[in-house]
Amino acid sequence: MRLEQIDIKVGERLSQADFKEVFDQGVTGKGIEIRYDEKGQKYIWLFAKEEGRYNDDLGTEQFRFTGEDPQGHGVEDPKEENQELKRGNEALRNAIDTPVPIFLFYQSVAREGWEYRGMVEVISFEYKSDNGRYIYEFLLEPVEGDSEIPSPLQVDNSEQSTDTKEPPQTQSTVSRIVRNTALVKELKGQYEYTCQVCGDQRRRNNGEPYAEGHHIRPLGKPHNGADKKSNILVLCPNHHADFDFGRIRIDPQTFKINHAYESKVDGTELRRKKEHDIDERCVRYHNEGIVQF
Ligand SMILES: [Zn+2]
């Protein structure tokens, strides 16, 4: 099964057998499930429960989703365990900068199966204290255009010729997100997975190079940055954090780096490939709205 071929409608209720039919894979019961399609494209299923603290308003507004607890229970009260930035939590955090398709399902206590609620994107996250322990809380938002309410435009179209029929909503939304992921991947390749700030290259446990994509002007509300190469930087995890926390300022003209506390990179120039144009306006937005020193 290829991700772009998936066609489910918001409101559709899926049983375990339906999951296998639509996605080729079944549900294991975790709240955050990381999946790959036959071409290796990553995607995520999120399961929100009707009861308990997941009782969010899963409407068209932003909502909060609590991360997953560490595995290997056995402690008396698992609630005392701090959540970790691993597995599902790490996948959601990474999706802020490198979006992957995220399918939201809603499990009601009264009825069997899981109801598909549309695709969502991760806007931001917080690591916060909750009843004596730390949890991850993700701010999610429905992906624009993946709503169950047809727009007036779509209604108009239906009255005209159906020769050039648009692909179903899920398919076009998935395609858009997959395209954006490809963009970040391509840029990482151009930099050979080296950080544009320090030039370092990290490696995964399998030896493959690792880098992170950062949107200079963040995606989603309230920033509404664009998903284009000129708004993306390739960074190591440390300098990615520095950008997120506003510890790095970039001169939009000279691309000189001004770091709040790291003298090793302070005053050096941001590494840029000839074919990678960086949008000056995005850099200004970062300096004015995100930098905090
Ligand atoms: Zn770096």
PDB file of N, CA and C and ligand atoms in Angstrom, residues 195-200 235-240 265, ligand 1:
ATOM      1  N   CYS A 195      25.528  20.313   9.468  1.00  0.00           N
ATOM      2  CA  CYS A 195      24.848  21.456  10.073  1.00  0.00           C
ATOM      3  C   CYS A 195      25.316  22.757   9.427  1.00  0.00           C
ATOM      4  N   GLN A 196      24.363  23.625   9.085  1.00  0.00           N
ATOM      5  CA  GLN A 196      24.710  24.892   8.448  1.00  0.00           C
ATOM      6  C   GLN A 196      25.360  25.865   9.433  1.00  0.00           C
ATOM      7  N   VAL A 197      25.271  25.564  10.740  1.00  0.00           N
ATOM      8  CA  VAL A 197      25.897  26.440  11.727  1.00  0.00           C
ATOM      9  C   VAL A 197      27.316  25.965  12.051  1.00  0.00           C
ATOM     10  N   CYS A 198      27.483  24.678  12.406  1.00  0.00           N
ATOM     11  CA  CYS A 198      28.798  24.210  12.863  1.00  0.00           C
ATOM     12  C   CYS A 198      29.499  23.285  11.871  1.00  0.00           C
ATOM     13  N   GLY A 199      28.787  22.782  10.866  1.00  0.00           N
ATOM     14  CA  GLY A 199      29.405  21.902   9.881  1.00  0.00           C
ATOM     15  C   GLY A 199      29.505  20.447  10.308  1.00  0.00           C
ATOM     16  N   ASP A 200      29.061  20.145  11.519  1.00  0.00           N
ATOM     17  CA  ASP A 200      29.133  18.769  12.019  1.00  0.00           C
ATOM     18  C   ASP A 200      28.120  17.869  11.327  1.00  0.00           C
ATOM     19  N   LEU A 235      20.253  21.424  10.107  1.00  0.00           N
ATOM     20  CA  LEU A 235      20.981  21.678  11.356  1.00  0.00           C
ATOM     21  C   LEU A 235      21.249  20.389  12.132  1.00  0.00           C
ATOM     22  N   CYS A 236      22.248  20.450  13.014  1.00  0.00           N
ATOM     23  CA  CYS A 236      22.465  19.358  13.965  1.00  0.00           C
ATOM     24  C   CYS A 236      21.445  19.566  15.095  1.00  0.00           C
ATOM     25  N   PRO A 237      21.175  18.542  15.911  1.00  0.00           N
ATOM     26  CA  PRO A 237      20.154  18.685  16.961  1.00  0.00           C
ATOM     27  C   PRO A 237      20.422  19.856  17.922  1.00  0.00           C
ATOM     28  N   ASN A 238      21.696  20.095  18.261  1.00  0.00           N
ATOM     29  CA  ASN A 238      22.004  21.199  19.181  1.00  0.00           C
ATOM     30  C   ASN A 238      21.641  22.557  18.594  1.00  0.00           C
ATOM     31  N   HIS A 239      22.063  22.786  17.373  1.00  0.00           N
ATOM     32  CA  HIS A 239      21.787  24.098  16.792  1.00  0.00           C
ATOM     33  C   HIS A 239      20.329  24.240  16.381  1.00  0.00           C
ATOM     34  N   HIS A 240      19.687  23.099  16.164  1.00  0.00           N
ATOM     35  CA  HIS A 240      18.246  23.134  15.937  1.00  0.00           C
ATOM     36  C   HIS A 240      17.547  23.676  17.201  1.00  0.00           C
ATOM     37  N   VAL A 265      30.873  29.371  17.527  1.00  0.00           N
ATOM     38  CA  VAL A 265      30.186  29.665  16.261  1.00  0.00           C
ATOM     39  C   VAL A 265      29.821  31.151  16.131  1.00  0.00           C
TER      40      VAL A 265
HETATM   41 ZN    ZN B   1      25.412  22.448  14.541  1.00  0.00          ZN
END
